[in-house]
mmCIF file of C-alpha atoms in Angstrom:
data_model
loop_
_atom_site.group_PDB
_atom_site.id
_atom_site.type_symbol
_atom_site.label_atom_id
_atom_site.label_comp_id
_atom_site.label_asym_id
_atom_site.label_seq_id
_atom_site.Cartn_x
_atom_site.Cartn_y
_atom_site.Cartn_z
ATOM 1 C CA MET A 255 75.118 75.795 122.571
ATOM 2 C CA LYS A 256 77.605 74.631 125.164
ATOM 3 C CA LYS A 257 80.485 75.346 122.766
ATOM 4 C CA LYS A 258 79.161 78.852 122.210
ATOM 5 C CA LYS A 259 79.132 79.485 125.933
ATOM 6 C CA ILE A 260 82.720 78.257 126.249
ATOM 7 C CA LEU A 261 83.786 80.506 123.390
ATOM 8 C CA ILE A 262 82.114 83.534 124.990
ATOM 9 C CA ILE A 263 83.830 82.763 128.296
ATOM 10 C CA ILE A 264 87.219 82.465 126.556
ATOM 11 C CA ILE A 265 86.663 85.787 124.748
ATOM 12 C CA ILE A 266 85.728 87.516 128.011
ATOM 13 C CA LEU A 267 88.795 86.034 129.714
ATOM 14 C CA VAL A 268 91.108 87.178 126.911
ATOM 15 C CA PHE A 269 89.554 90.646 126.988
ATOM 16 C CA CYS A 270 90.087 90.889 130.750
ATOM 17 C CA LEU A 271 93.668 89.692 130.409
ATOM 18 C CA ALA A 272 94.375 92.200 127.640
ATOM 19 C CA THR A 273 92.828 95.048 129.573
ATOM 20 C CA GLY A 274 94.837 94.050 132.622
ATOM 21 C CA ALA A 275 97.999 93.844 130.558
ATOM 22 C CA THR A 276 97.300 97.263 129.075
ATOM 23 C CA TYR A 277 96.925 98.708 132.547
ATOM 24 C CA TYR A 278 100.074 96.899 133.668
ATOM 25 C CA PHE A 279 102.177 98.173 130.778
ATOM 26 C CA ALA A 280 100.813 101.699 131.148
ATOM 27 C CA SER A 281 101.482 101.632 134.887
ATOM 28 C CA ARG A 282 105.041 100.498 134.363
ATOM 29 C CA ASN A 283 105.647 103.493 132.189
ATOM 30 C CA ILE A 284 104.213 105.878 134.741
ATOM 31 C CA GLU A 285 107.328 105.194 136.779
ATOM 32 C CA THR A 286 109.768 108.039 136.297
ATOM 33 C CA ASN A 287 113.473 107.526 135.810
ATOM 34 C CA LYS A 288 115.604 109.645 138.050
ATOM 35 C CA GLU A 289 119.248 110.121 137.186
ATOM 36 C CA PRO A 290 121.913 111.528 139.485
ATOM 37 C CA ASN A 291 122.820 115.161 139.037
ATOM 38 C CA THR A 292 126.577 114.811 138.476
ATOM 39 C CA ASN A 293 127.330 118.480 137.808
ATOM 40 C CA ASN A 294 131.034 118.102 137.141
ATOM 41 C CA GLN A 295 133.498 117.257 134.385
ATOM 42 C CA LEU A 296 137.165 116.352 134.168
ATOM 43 C CA ASP A 297 139.579 118.689 132.392
ATOM 44 C CA GLU A 298 142.481 117.601 130.178
ATOM 45 C CA ASN A 299 144.653 117.063 133.294
ATOM 46 C CA ASN A 300 141.967 114.890 134.909
ATOM 47 C CA GLN A 301 141.160 117.679 137.353
ATOM 48 C CA GLU A 302 137.508 118.038 138.329
ATOM 49 C CA ILE A 303 135.783 121.134 136.977
ATOM 50 C CA ARG A 304 132.625 122.193 138.784
ATOM 51 C CA LEU A 305 129.952 123.329 136.386
ATOM 52 C CA GLU A 306 127.996 126.434 137.326
ATOM 53 C CA TYR A 307 125.317 125.381 134.870
ATOM 54 C CA GLU A 308 124.439 121.896 133.706
ATOM 55 C CA LEU A 309 123.037 121.244 130.257
ATOM 56 C CA THR A 310 120.844 118.288 129.274
ATOM 57 C CA ARG A 311 118.516 117.675 126.395
ATOM 58 C CA GLU A 312 115.875 115.415 124.866
ATOM 59 C CA ALA A 313 116.373 114.895 121.122
ATOM 60 C CA ASP A 314 114.156 113.575 118.305
ATOM 61 C CA TYR A 315 116.814 111.525 116.506
ATOM 62 C CA VAL A 316 116.564 110.761 112.799
ATOM 63 C CA ALA A 317 118.411 107.448 113.245
ATOM 64 C CA VAL A 318 119.583 105.379 116.217
ATOM 65 C CA SER A 319 120.060 101.813 114.938
ATOM 66 C CA VAL A 320 123.350 100.808 113.323
ATOM 67 C CA GLU A 321 121.562 100.113 110.020
ATOM 68 C CA ASP A 322 119.715 103.460 109.954
ATOM 69 C CA LEU A 323 122.832 105.402 110.977
ATOM 70 C CA TYR A 324 124.833 103.639 108.267
ATOM 71 C CA GLU A 325 122.294 104.822 105.671
ATOM 72 C CA LEU A 326 122.124 108.351 107.095
ATOM 73 C CA VAL A 327 125.779 109.375 107.328
ATOM 74 C CA ASP A 328 128.616 109.949 104.855
ATOM 75 C CA LEU A 329 131.436 108.205 106.700
ATOM 76 C CA VAL A 330 131.533 105.209 109.060
ATOM 77 C CA PHE A 331 134.863 104.152 110.563
ATOM 78 C CA ILE A 332 136.527 102.405 113.460
ATOM 79 C CA GLY A 333 138.473 105.118 115.248
ATOM 80 C CA ILE A 334 140.763 105.340 118.255
ATOM 81 C CA LYS A 335 140.501 108.521 120.291
ATOM 82 C CA LYS A 336 143.759 110.473 120.458
ATOM 83 C CA HIS A 337 143.092 113.868 122.016
ATOM 84 C CA ASP A 338 140.575 116.693 122.348
ATOM 85 C CA VAL A 339 141.338 119.679 120.123
ATOM 86 C CA ARG A 340 138.957 122.357 121.441
ATOM 87 C CA THR A 341 135.461 122.985 122.811
ATOM 88 C CA TYR A 342 133.313 125.865 121.566
ATOM 89 C CA ALA A 343 129.739 127.194 121.718
ATOM 90 C CA LYS A 344 127.548 128.166 118.772
ATOM 91 C CA ASN A 345 123.932 128.182 117.523
ATOM 92 C CA TYR A 346 122.135 129.632 120.581
ATOM 93 C CA GLY A 347 124.048 127.703 123.194
ATOM 94 C CA MET A 348 125.143 124.396 121.696
ATOM 95 C CA ILE A 349 128.427 123.235 123.221
ATOM 96 C CA ILE A 350 130.562 121.281 120.776
ATOM 97 C CA THR A 351 133.878 119.445 121.214
ATOM 98 C CA GLU A 352 136.352 118.767 118.414
ATOM 99 C CA THR A 353 138.399 115.607 118.951
ATOM 100 C CA ASN A 354 141.167 113.891 117.001
ATOM 101 C CA TYR A 355 140.840 110.187 116.139
ATOM 102 C CA SER A 356 143.149 107.831 114.308
ATOM 103 C CA ILE A 357 141.289 105.787 111.701
ATOM 104 C CA LYS A 358 141.732 102.010 112.014
ATOM 105 C CA LYS A 359 139.275 100.987 109.298
ATOM 106 C CA ILE A 360 136.786 102.756 107.060
ATOM 107 C CA VAL A 361 133.477 100.869 106.914
ATOM 108 C CA LYS A 362 131.607 103.308 104.643
ATOM 109 C CA GLY A 363 132.701 106.307 102.566
ATOM 110 C CA ASN A 364 136.103 107.723 101.675
ATOM 111 C CA TYR A 365 138.629 109.680 103.704
ATOM 112 C CA ASP A 366 142.230 110.168 102.580
ATOM 113 C CA ASN A 367 144.044 110.414 105.888
ATOM 114 C CA ASP A 368 144.901 108.237 108.885
ATOM 115 C CA ASN A 369 143.660 110.884 111.303
ATOM 116 C CA ILE A 370 140.401 112.809 111.443
ATOM 117 C CA ASN A 371 139.006 115.619 113.565
ATOM 118 C CA ILE A 372 135.350 115.081 114.401
ATOM 119 C CA HIS A 373 132.840 117.314 116.213
ATOM 120 C CA TYR A 374 130.067 116.320 118.636
ATOM 121 C CA TYR A 375 127.852 117.782 121.380
ATOM 122 C CA GLY A 376 129.822 117.592 124.605
ATOM 123 C CA GLY A 377 132.355 119.249 126.867
ATOM 124 C CA TYR A 378 132.194 122.558 128.702
ATOM 125 C CA VAL A 379 132.946 126.234 128.017
ATOM 126 C CA THR A 380 133.083 129.406 130.087
ATOM 127 C CA LEU A 381 129.844 131.267 130.718
ATOM 128 C CA GLU A 382 131.304 134.120 128.663
ATOM 129 C CA GLU A 383 131.790 131.968 125.579
ATOM 130 C CA TYR A 384 128.366 130.442 126.093
ATOM 131 C CA LYS A 385 126.747 133.871 126.423
ATOM 132 C CA ASN A 386 128.397 135.025 123.218
ATOM 133 C CA SER A 387 126.633 132.231 121.318
ATOM 134 C CA LEU A 388 123.161 133.359 122.493
ATOM 135 C CA THR A 389 120.894 136.041 121.047
ATOM 136 C CA THR A 390 120.617 139.265 123.082
ATOM 137 C CA GLU A 391 117.062 138.378 124.184
ATOM 138 C CA GLN A 392 118.129 134.827 125.056
ATOM 139 C CA ALA A 393 121.069 136.001 127.186
ATOM 140 C CA GLU A 394 118.750 138.372 129.048
ATOM 141 C CA LYS A 395 116.215 135.609 129.717
ATOM 142 C CA HIS A 396 119.028 133.356 130.997
ATOM 143 C CA GLU A 397 120.067 136.252 133.273
ATOM 144 C CA LEU A 398 123.725 135.739 132.436
ATOM 145 C CA ASN A 399 124.254 139.490 132.705
ATOM 146 C CA THR A 400 123.878 139.177 136.482
ATOM 147 C CA TYR A 401 127.383 137.652 136.463
ATOM 148 C CA SER A 402 130.322 140.047 136.083
ATOM 149 C CA LYS A 403 132.493 139.447 133.044
ATOM 150 C CA GLU A 404 135.223 138.199 135.384
ATOM 151 C CA GLU A 405 132.803 135.635 136.828
ATOM 152 C CA ARG A 406 131.633 134.615 133.379
ATOM 153 C CA LEU A 407 135.234 133.968 132.377
ATOM 154 C CA SER A 408 135.919 131.794 135.419
ATOM 155 C CA LYS A 409 132.692 129.764 135.645
ATOM 156 C CA TYR A 410 131.731 126.902 133.354
ATOM 157 C CA ILE A 411 128.710 125.420 131.665
ATOM 158 C CA GLY A 412 128.691 121.928 130.180
ATOM 159 C CA TYR A 413 126.663 118.827 129.460
ATOM 160 C CA ALA A 414 125.569 116.615 132.332
ATOM 161 C CA LYS A 415 126.802 113.045 132.078
ATOM 162 C CA SER A 416 124.185 110.916 130.406
ATOM 163 C CA GLU A 417 124.231 107.635 128.528
ATOM 164 C CA LYS A 418 122.995 109.424 125.394
ATOM 165 C CA MET A 419 125.829 111.974 125.436
ATOM 166 C CA ILE A 420 129.282 111.108 124.131
ATOM 167 C CA ASP A 421 131.849 110.477 126.868
ATOM 168 C CA SER A 422 134.814 108.927 125.042
ATOM 169 C CA ASP A 423 138.150 107.758 126.457
ATOM 170 C CA VAL A 424 141.649 108.209 125.023
ATOM 171 C CA ASN A 425 142.991 105.117 123.193
ATOM 172 C CA GLN A 426 139.542 103.504 123.221
ATOM 173 C CA GLU A 427 138.151 102.063 119.953
ATOM 174 C CA TYR A 428 134.750 103.171 118.689
ATOM 175 C CA LEU A 429 132.547 102.587 115.658
ATOM 176 C CA ILE A 430 131.841 106.167 114.575
ATOM 177 C CA PHE A 431 129.130 107.535 112.279
ATOM 178 C CA VAL A 432 129.802 111.068 110.958
ATOM 179 C CA SER A 433 128.329 113.309 108.284
ATOM 180 C CA TYR A 434 130.195 115.999 106.387
ATOM 181 C CA ASP A 435 129.050 119.560 107.086
ATOM 182 C CA LYS A 436 129.810 121.399 103.845
ATOM 183 C CA VAL A 437 129.103 124.844 105.273
ATOM 184 C CA ASN A 438 131.601 124.552 108.118
ATOM 185 C CA ASN A 439 133.895 121.987 106.468
ATOM 186 C CA ILE A 440 133.759 119.620 109.441
ATOM 187 C CA TYR A 441 132.671 116.057 110.207
ATOM 188 C CA PHE A 442 129.924 115.848 112.867
ATOM 189 C CA VAL A 443 128.875 112.750 114.856
ATOM 190 C CA ALA A 444 125.244 111.760 114.208
ATOM 191 C CA SER A 445 122.734 111.141 117.010
ATOM 192 C CA ASP A 446 125.046 111.751 119.987
ATOM 193 C CA ALA A 447 126.269 108.518 121.644
ATOM 194 C CA TYR A 448 124.247 106.411 119.178
ATOM 195 C CA GLY A 449 126.777 107.590 116.583
ATOM 196 C CA MET A 450 129.863 106.642 118.628
ATOM 197 C CA ARG A 451 129.689 103.069 119.857
ATOM 198 C CA LEU A 452 132.133 101.049 121.883
ATOM 199 C CA ILE A 453 133.540 97.953 120.180
ATOM 200 C CA ASN A 454 134.394 94.700 121.966
ATOM 201 C CA ASN A 455 137.419 92.503 121.198
ATOM 202 C CA ASP A 456 135.170 90.187 119.177
ATOM 203 C CA LEU A 457 134.045 93.196 117.086
ATOM 204 C CA SER A 458 130.564 93.260 118.592
ATOM 205 C CA VAL A 459 129.158 96.772 118.974
ATOM 206 C CA TYR A 460 127.498 98.358 122.009
ATOM 207 C CA ASN A 461 123.751 98.980 121.804
ATOM 208 C CA LEU A 462 122.672 101.890 124.010
ATOM 209 C CA ASP A 463 119.076 100.757 124.215
ATOM 210 C CA THR A 464 119.616 97.094 125.099
ATOM 211 C CA LYS A 465 122.881 97.847 126.963
ATOM 212 C CA THR A 466 124.494 94.811 125.349
ATOM 213 C CA TYR A 467 127.168 94.162 122.722
ATOM 214 C CA GLU A 468 125.760 92.885 119.433
ATOM 215 C CA LYS A 469 127.158 91.524 116.192
ATOM 216 C CA ILE A 470 126.342 93.769 113.230
ATOM 217 C CA ASN A 471 125.926 93.119 109.519
ATOM 218 C CA TYR A 472 128.945 95.148 108.385
ATOM 219 C CA ASN A 473 132.483 93.878 108.032
ATOM 220 C CA LEU A 474 134.558 95.455 110.797
ATOM 221 C CA LYS A 475 137.657 93.224 110.356
ATOM 222 C CA MET B 133 87.845 76.011 112.616
ATOM 223 C CA LYS B 134 86.003 79.272 111.950
ATOM 224 C CA LYS B 135 85.771 79.878 115.671
ATOM 225 C CA LEU B 136 89.458 79.210 116.091
ATOM 226 C CA ILE B 137 90.284 81.845 113.460
ATOM 227 C CA ILE B 138 87.992 84.356 115.174
ATOM 228 C CA PHE B 139 89.689 83.562 118.451
ATOM 229 C CA ILE B 140 93.197 84.064 116.995
ATOM 230 C CA VAL B 141 92.166 87.359 115.366
ATOM 231 C CA PHE B 142 90.700 88.496 118.654
ATOM 232 C CA MET B 143 93.872 87.576 120.525
ATOM 233 C CA PHE B 144 95.933 89.522 117.954
ATOM 234 C CA LEU B 145 93.718 92.585 118.349
ATOM 235 C CA CYS B 146 94.017 92.388 122.116
ATOM 236 C CA ILE B 147 97.812 92.179 121.973
ATOM 237 C CA PHE B 148 97.889 95.085 119.518
ATOM 238 C CA LYS B 149 95.698 97.040 121.929
ATOM 239 C CA VAL B 150 98.305 96.481 124.679
ATOM 240 C CA ASN B 151 100.984 98.032 122.470
ATOM 241 C CA ALA B 152 98.879 100.914 121.233
ATOM 242 C CA ALA B 153 97.819 101.843 124.742
ATOM 243 C CA THR B 154 101.320 102.255 126.188
ATOM 244 C CA GLU B 155 101.458 105.753 127.615
ATOM 245 C CA PRO B 156 104.583 107.920 127.543
ATOM 246 C CA PRO B 157 106.693 107.709 130.698
ATOM 247 C CA LEU B 158 107.065 110.956 132.590
ATOM 248 C CA LEU B 159 110.257 112.894 133.154
ATOM 249 C CA TYR B 160 111.085 113.117 136.851
ATOM 250 C CA GLY B 161 111.103 116.913 136.799
ATOM 251 C CA ASN B 162 108.193 119.089 135.726
ATOM 252 C CA LEU B 163 107.440 122.445 134.166
ATOM 253 C CA THR B 164 106.793 124.860 137.022
ATOM 254 C CA TRP B 165 105.321 127.587 134.812
ATOM 255 C CA ASN B 166 101.543 127.874 135.318
ATOM 256 C CA ILE B 167 100.154 125.341 132.845
ATOM 257 C CA GLU B 168 97.058 127.512 132.362
ATOM 258 C CA ASN B 169 99.170 130.461 131.206
ATOM 259 C CA ILE B 170 101.535 128.971 128.615
ATOM 260 C CA TYR B 171 102.883 130.939 125.661
ATOM 261 C CA TYR B 172 105.643 130.128 123.184
ATOM 262 C CA TYR B 173 108.175 132.474 121.571
ATOM 263 C CA VAL B 174 109.468 131.973 118.029
ATOM 264 C CA ASP B 175 112.944 133.346 117.305
ATOM 265 C CA SER B 176 113.545 134.758 113.820
ATOM 266 C CA SER B 177 115.701 131.674 113.117
ATOM 267 C CA ALA B 178 112.550 129.517 113.352
ATOM 268 C CA SER B 179 110.063 131.918 111.750
ATOM 269 C CA ASN B 180 109.634 129.618 108.727
ATOM 270 C CA TYR B 181 108.015 127.082 111.090
ATOM 271 C CA ALA B 182 105.599 129.601 112.678
ATOM 272 C CA SER B 183 102.403 128.289 111.094
ATOM 273 C CA ILE B 184 103.276 124.660 111.853
ATOM 274 C CA ILE B 185 104.287 125.533 115.416
ATOM 275 C CA ALA B 186 100.852 127.141 115.838
ATOM 276 C CA LYS B 187 99.192 123.889 114.695
ATOM 277 C CA SER B 188 101.282 121.818 117.123
ATOM 278 C CA ALA B 189 100.548 124.193 119.993
ATOM 279 C CA ASN B 190 96.824 124.159 119.228
ATOM 280 C CA ASN B 191 96.850 120.361 119.019
ATOM 281 C CA TRP B 192 98.191 120.078 122.579
ATOM 282 C CA VAL B 193 95.274 122.259 123.788
ATOM 283 C CA TYR B 194 92.572 120.610 121.675
ATOM 284 C CA THR B 195 93.753 117.015 121.492
ATOM 285 C CA GLY B 196 90.370 115.550 120.614
ATOM 286 C CA TYR B 197 90.767 113.138 123.526
ATOM 287 C CA GLY B 198 89.125 115.094 126.304
ATOM 288 C CA TYR B 199 90.059 117.884 128.645
ATOM 289 C CA ASN B 200 93.518 118.960 129.738
ATOM 290 C CA ARG B 201 94.532 122.072 131.667
ATOM 291 C CA LEU B 202 96.860 123.536 129.014
ATOM 292 C CA TRP B 203 95.923 127.110 128.057
ATOM 293 C CA PRO B 204 96.264 129.076 125.808
ATOM 294 C CA ASN B 205 99.570 127.786 124.328
ATOM 295 C CA THR B 206 99.676 130.584 121.769
ATOM 296 C CA ARG B 207 102.502 132.761 120.486
ATOM 297 C CA ALA B 208 104.083 135.504 122.612
ATOM 298 C CA TYR B 209 106.179 138.195 120.987
ATOM 299 C CA ASN B 210 107.986 139.057 124.231
ATOM 300 C CA ILE B 211 110.408 136.261 125.142
ATOM 301 C CA SER B 212 110.015 136.871 128.876
ATOM 302 C CA ASN B 213 106.324 135.874 128.678
ATOM 303 C CA ALA B 214 107.055 132.504 127.095
ATOM 304 C CA ALA B 215 107.424 129.088 128.726
ATOM 305 C CA MET B 216 109.064 127.713 125.598
ATOM 306 C CA ASP B 217 111.349 129.503 123.168
ATOM 307 C CA ILE B 218 111.796 128.020 119.707
ATOM 308 C CA TYR B 219 114.957 128.371 117.589
ATOM 309 C CA GLY B 220 116.064 127.076 114.206
ATOM 310 C CA TYR B 221 119.542 125.821 113.342
ATOM 311 C CA SER B 222 121.223 123.640 110.760
ATOM 312 C CA SER B 223 123.529 120.738 111.553
ATOM 313 C CA VAL B 224 124.251 117.208 110.351
ATOM 314 C CA ASP B 225 123.885 116.085 113.992
ATOM 315 C CA GLY B 226 121.344 113.318 113.308
ATOM 316 C CA SER B 227 118.393 114.905 115.100
ATOM 317 C CA ASN B 228 115.258 116.631 113.806
ATOM 318 C CA GLY B 229 115.222 118.773 116.885
ATOM 319 C CA TYR B 230 115.760 118.787 120.615
ATOM 320 C CA THR B 231 114.641 120.401 123.840
ATOM 321 C CA ILE B 232 116.664 121.747 126.744
ATOM 322 C CA PHE B 233 115.424 122.739 130.164
ATOM 323 C CA PHE B 234 116.117 125.735 132.422
ATOM 324 C CA ALA B 235 115.490 126.476 136.058
ATOM 325 C CA ARG B 236 116.709 128.849 138.742
ATOM 326 C CA THR B 237 119.473 127.824 141.092
ATOM 327 C CA ASN B 238 117.333 128.109 144.207
ATOM 328 C CA GLY B 239 113.803 127.731 142.937
ATOM 329 C CA THR B 240 112.344 131.179 142.495
ATOM 330 C CA THR B 241 115.302 133.539 142.698
ATOM 331 C CA GLY B 242 118.865 133.484 141.492
ATOM 332 C CA ASN B 243 120.269 132.865 138.067
ATOM 333 C CA ILE B 244 118.613 130.832 135.392
ATOM 334 C CA TYR B 245 120.510 127.640 134.729
ATOM 335 C CA GLN B 246 120.101 124.629 132.518
ATOM 336 C CA VAL B 247 118.757 121.693 134.378
ATOM 337 C CA ASN B 248 118.760 117.911 134.299
ATOM 338 C CA GLN B 249 115.134 117.156 133.463
ATOM 339 C CA ASN B 250 115.442 113.771 135.141
ATOM 340 C CA SER B 251 116.250 115.215 138.532
ATOM 341 C CA THR B 252 114.928 118.784 138.755
ATOM 342 C CA ASN B 253 111.895 120.899 137.847
ATOM 343 C CA TRP B 254 112.300 123.501 135.127
ATOM 344 C CA LEU B 255 110.981 127.021 134.688
ATOM 345 C CA PHE B 256 111.069 127.184 130.917
ATOM 346 C CA SER B 257 112.463 125.270 127.939
ATOM 347 C CA GLU B 258 114.056 125.917 124.596
ATOM 348 C CA ILE B 259 113.186 123.886 121.496
ATOM 349 C CA TYR B 260 115.682 123.702 118.626
ATOM 350 C CA LEU B 261 114.485 122.703 115.150
ATOM 351 C CA ASN B 262 117.080 121.369 112.743
ATOM 352 C CA ASN B 263 116.613 122.831 109.255
ATOM 353 C CA TYR B 264 119.120 120.374 107.805
ATOM 354 C CA TYR B 265 116.737 117.421 108.149
ATOM 355 C CA LEU B 266 113.354 119.138 108.517
ATOM 356 C CA ALA B 267 113.700 121.185 105.314
ATOM 357 C CA SER B 268 113.148 118.083 103.211
ATOM 358 C CA GLU B 269 110.351 116.718 105.408
ATOM 359 C CA THR B 270 106.603 117.061 104.794
ATOM 360 C CA ASP B 271 104.655 119.568 106.875
ATOM 361 C CA THR B 272 103.061 116.729 108.832
ATOM 362 C CA ASN B 273 106.484 115.309 109.738
ATOM 363 C CA LYS B 274 107.644 118.788 110.779
ATOM 364 C CA GLN B 275 104.519 119.093 112.903
ATOM 365 C CA ALA B 276 105.220 115.674 114.445
ATOM 366 C CA THR B 277 108.708 116.774 115.528
ATOM 367 C CA ILE B 278 107.464 120.077 116.972
ATOM 368 C CA THR B 279 104.561 118.402 118.807
ATOM 369 C CA HIS B 280 106.980 115.763 120.137
ATOM 370 C CA GLU B 281 109.386 118.417 121.462
ATOM 371 C CA MET B 282 106.517 120.343 123.068
ATOM 372 C CA GLY B 283 105.613 117.099 124.850
ATOM 373 C CA HIS B 284 109.073 117.146 126.457
ATOM 374 C CA VAL B 285 108.488 120.726 127.615
ATOM 375 C CA PHE B 286 105.318 119.515 129.356
ATOM 376 C CA GLY B 287 107.265 116.730 131.107
ATOM 377 C CA LEU B 288 106.662 113.703 128.888
ATOM 378 C CA ASN B 289 109.514 111.315 128.116
ATOM 379 C CA GLU B 290 110.239 109.231 125.013
ATOM 380 C CA ASN B 291 107.698 106.456 124.304
ATOM 381 C CA ASN B 292 109.644 104.446 121.751
ATOM 382 C CA SER B 293 107.743 101.195 122.293
ATOM 383 C CA ASN B 294 104.543 102.752 120.953
ATOM 384 C CA PRO B 295 104.704 104.200 117.403
ATOM 385 C CA TYR B 296 101.131 105.413 117.908
ATOM 386 C CA SER B 297 102.247 107.965 120.493
ATOM 387 C CA ILE B 298 103.543 111.416 119.532
ATOM 388 C CA MET B 299 106.282 110.835 122.135
ATOM 389 C CA CYS B 300 107.768 107.982 120.069
ATOM 390 C CA GLN B 301 110.947 109.180 118.381
ATOM 391 C CA ALA B 302 111.111 109.480 114.590
ATOM 392 C CA ALA B 303 113.998 106.987 114.597
ATOM 393 C CA SER B 304 111.843 104.446 116.428
ATOM 394 C CA GLY B 305 109.127 104.564 113.791
ATOM 395 C CA ARG B 306 106.689 107.228 115.032
ATOM 396 C CA ALA B 307 103.548 106.735 112.918
ATOM 397 C CA VAL B 308 101.473 109.724 114.052
ATOM 398 C CA TYR B 309 101.804 113.500 113.866
ATOM 399 C CA LEU B 310 99.061 114.471 116.295
ATOM 400 C CA VAL B 311 98.698 114.119 120.066
ATOM 401 C CA GLN B 312 97.088 110.744 120.821
ATOM 402 C CA GLN B 313 94.905 109.516 123.673
ATOM 403 C CA VAL B 314 97.932 108.015 125.437
ATOM 404 C CA ASP B 315 99.786 111.340 125.200
ATOM 405 C CA ASN B 316 96.836 113.322 126.545
ATOM 406 C CA ASN B 317 96.500 110.797 129.377
ATOM 407 C CA ALA B 318 100.187 111.257 130.225
ATOM 408 C CA PHE B 319 99.787 115.034 130.082
ATOM 409 C CA ASN B 320 96.899 114.800 132.529
ATOM 410 C CA ARG B 321 98.955 112.602 134.874
ATOM 411 C CA LYS B 322 101.693 115.237 134.816
ATOM 412 C CA HIS B 323 99.337 118.220 135.138
ATOM 413 C CA PRO B 324 96.241 116.914 136.986
#
């Protein structure tokens, strides 16, 4: 009888603890995460460009872990950024940058060249180019027609800096996951910055979620 | 011994309950459109998703987990009446879809501009559905992506630690396609 009572007390205690923990975890997540509104970019001469419009997004990624990205894409390689080629807008306002990389090592797939041009969401374009990628109804809703064409040609829209968006540096090494787009004959980086990861000297790879460098199961030597 | 097993099972269930009850965090900004007058617009590029979008929209109104203020969340055929505009595209970009946010430069007047959802309120949003990946998905997985993106429009953030939340990303193992209690709770915190 005494044992039963002790057991009931333990169960009640565990229940209370669990309920408390649930409330604690839920409360922690109520906290919002505020990020600074940077609203500027650097051009190819390292001059600051003020963005008239700032673009950010929340994506439902298909893959974010190294293992899942490896399975998803056609080509995985260690690349060194050389130079940006161009930035353009398409598909109802997506801003895409094409960048040239030299290939140091191919980890998955085949590619018969030492250099590759890859495309990813990033960079900035003029309001005019952006407007031209929108539908007529979309451009009207965005009220871009309230700018003169001259203004649209001199003002810029681009992605806000964010840890999930690609922000690569010249001569920096990255582990890059790209898929081949047959329709447009281009290679596109998968899952934004999850698909372009910094590599340390010891060949550990940056994890965006844990914010640490980790060893991975693929041979990068 | 029997009691010990019962105790361990109970502990496991309690710990599982902690995980399952984690509510989605909230974006700092919020949708300023009247939450009781929400409509969505479907561009011709996303017309093949129209019936599934309608299910997702209806699910956010009738979650099965009690009241929320969202109404009517039905389709508008005039884009200017819609709080969320839905487009389709095709890219090997690694995402099923995404949402972007728009506001006016000085609150109620001035030009529309795209906004950082973690620092500013937004007037309306655009949802983009990626045909490249969704085309081969089941209707329930398509619905999960659309419902997830609508959650962003309403101000909910990713909830990747809880696969039993619609705000968990597909890549993090989302195991549900309908709005859950935790999601409705978060909605009600955002739109009390």
